[in-house]
Amino acid sequence: MSELETLFRIQELDIRIHASSESEENHPLKAVLERLEEEKQTNREELEKLGNSLDEAKAKQSKQESETQRMDEKLRKEEEKLYGGTVGNPKELRGLQAEVRAIKKQKDALETEILEGMERLDETTAVANDLEAKVEDLQAEIDGKRNTLNEELAEIRHELERLGEEKQGLRSEVSEDLIELYDELIKSKHSLAVVRVVEGVCTGCRVELPGMEYDRFLKSDGVFRCSNCRRILIK
Ligand SMILES: [Zn+2]
């Protein structure tokens, strides 16, 4: 391979290295994973809120249950007085009857409230369970995708390493001056330093070489640069 062909091959490698680095940097799975993590986080926060309201509801329920027990106790005492025969005064008895009715009414209302609370608790528990299953599914999906991503990134890095080694080997075959010129052109000419001339046209800038220049180019076997874009031309 001539020095200029070697330089052209180095450029091909640089282009592939650039593309591989891009696909490492902007791997589509990275965005997918980010979205899944966000979704998982949102569901987790929701689950935490539900857990808190479940705890509150359970605490309220057990408080209400103690309250019904307290009412039962009170009811038992009042009924004992009412039917125990110790109270004979009709006015007092009527008072006790009214008291017993009032306690029973209160207790009924509280029991209805407890039942409604239990229904809500069941509903919320079901929602929380669904959400928990969803978070688990998301985690499994994340784990699977992360494995795939890691495998693919490892492949890309391996490829980058291989390309880098080949490039370094070839660079050592090219004279220092030419490599310096190449690096400078790569920076200033949008990563295109060495271009072919096809039918008298520079493929770097698409400008036709003037006749005399084209003749000189055809006869030259050294470094020849496009008079328009200054890139290194090869046949
Ligand atoms: Zn040109």
mmCIF file with all atom_site columns, C-alpha atoms in Angstrom, residues 2 22 30 37 40 43 57 73 83 89 97 101 116 119 121 124-125 131 143 145 162-164 180 186 192 204 210 231:
data_model
loop_
_atom_site.group_PDB
_atom_site.id
_atom_site.type_symbol
_atom_site.label_atom_id
_atom_site.label_alt_id
_atom_site.label_comp_id
_atom_site.label_asym_id
_atom_site.label_entity_id
_atom_site.label_seq_id
_atom_site.pdbx_PDB_ins_code
_atom_site.Cartn_x
_atom_site.Cartn_y
_atom_site.Cartn_z
_atom_site.occupancy
_atom_site.B_iso_or_equiv
_atom_site.pdbx_formal_charge
_atom_site.auth_seq_id
_atom_site.auth_comp_id
_atom_site.auth_asym_id
_atom_site.auth_atom_id
_atom_site.pdbx_PDB_model_num
ATOM 1  C CA . SER A 1 2   ? 1.366   3.433  -0.930  1.00 0.00 ? 2   SER A CA 1
ATOM 2  C CA . GLU A 1 22  ? -21.386 7.889  18.498  1.00 0.00 ? 22  GLU A CA 1
ATOM 3  C CA . LYS A 1 30  ? -29.964 4.337  27.086  1.00 0.00 ? 30  LYS A CA 1
ATOM 4  C CA . GLU A 1 37  ? -36.512 4.119  35.348  1.00 0.00 ? 37  GLU A CA 1
ATOM 5  C CA . LYS A 1 40  ? -40.678 2.877  37.867  1.00 0.00 ? 40  LYS A CA 1
ATOM 6  C CA . ASN A 1 43  ? -45.024 4.085  40.357  1.00 0.00 ? 43  ASN A CA 1
ATOM 7  C CA . ALA A 1 57  ? -56.952 3.741  57.305  1.00 0.00 ? 57  ALA A CA 1
ATOM 8  C CA . GLU A 1 73  ? -69.616 -2.250 77.438  1.00 0.00 ? 73  GLU A CA 1
ATOM 9  C CA . TYR A 1 83  ? -83.649 -4.931 83.278  1.00 0.00 ? 83  TYR A CA 1
ATOM 10 C CA . ASN A 1 89  ? -88.853 4.920  89.006  1.00 0.00 ? 89  ASN A CA 1
ATOM 11 C CA . GLN A 1 97  ? -84.502 3.277  77.617  1.00 0.00 ? 97  GLN A CA 1
ATOM 12 C CA . ARG A 1 101 ? -81.624 3.505  72.076  1.00 0.00 ? 101 ARG A CA 1
ATOM 13 C CA . GLU A 1 116 ? -67.448 1.195  54.410  1.00 0.00 ? 116 GLU A CA 1
ATOM 14 C CA . GLU A 1 119 ? -64.426 -1.825 51.562  1.00 0.00 ? 119 GLU A CA 1
ATOM 15 C CA . LEU A 1 121 ? -59.292 -0.617 52.430  1.00 0.00 ? 121 LEU A CA 1
ATOM 16 C CA . THR A 1 124 ? -56.845 0.419  48.009  1.00 0.00 ? 124 THR A CA 1
ATOM 17 C CA . THR A 1 125 ? -55.028 -2.827 48.833  1.00 0.00 ? 125 THR A CA 1
ATOM 18 C CA . LEU A 1 131 ? -48.927 -1.271 41.392  1.00 0.00 ? 131 LEU A CA 1
ATOM 19 C CA . ASP A 1 143 ? -32.724 -5.628 34.129  1.00 0.00 ? 143 ASP A CA 1
ATOM 20 C CA . LYS A 1 145 ? -32.614 -4.215 28.759  1.00 0.00 ? 145 LYS A CA 1
ATOM 21 C CA . ARG A 1 162 ? -9.574  -3.200 17.435  1.00 0.00 ? 162 ARG A CA 1
ATOM 22 C CA . LEU A 1 163 ? -10.010 -0.209 15.099  1.00 0.00 ? 163 LEU A CA 1
ATOM 23 C CA . GLY A 1 164 ? -7.759  1.934  17.305  1.00 0.00 ? 164 GLY A CA 1
ATOM 24 C CA . GLU A 1 180 ? 0.730   16.125 10.803  1.00 0.00 ? 180 GLU A CA 1
ATOM 25 C CA . ILE A 1 186 ? -9.125  16.304 9.595   1.00 0.00 ? 186 ILE A CA 1
ATOM 26 C CA . LEU A 1 192 ? -12.242 14.518 5.415   1.00 0.00 ? 192 LEU A CA 1
ATOM 27 C CA . GLY A 1 204 ? -13.995 16.611 -1.345  1.00 0.00 ? 204 GLY A CA 1
ATOM 28 C CA . PRO A 1 210 ? -8.419  22.839 -14.088 1.00 0.00 ? 210 PRO A CA 1
ATOM 29 C CA . ARG A 1 231 ? -7.436  18.419 0.691   1.00 0.00 ? 231 ARG A CA 1
#
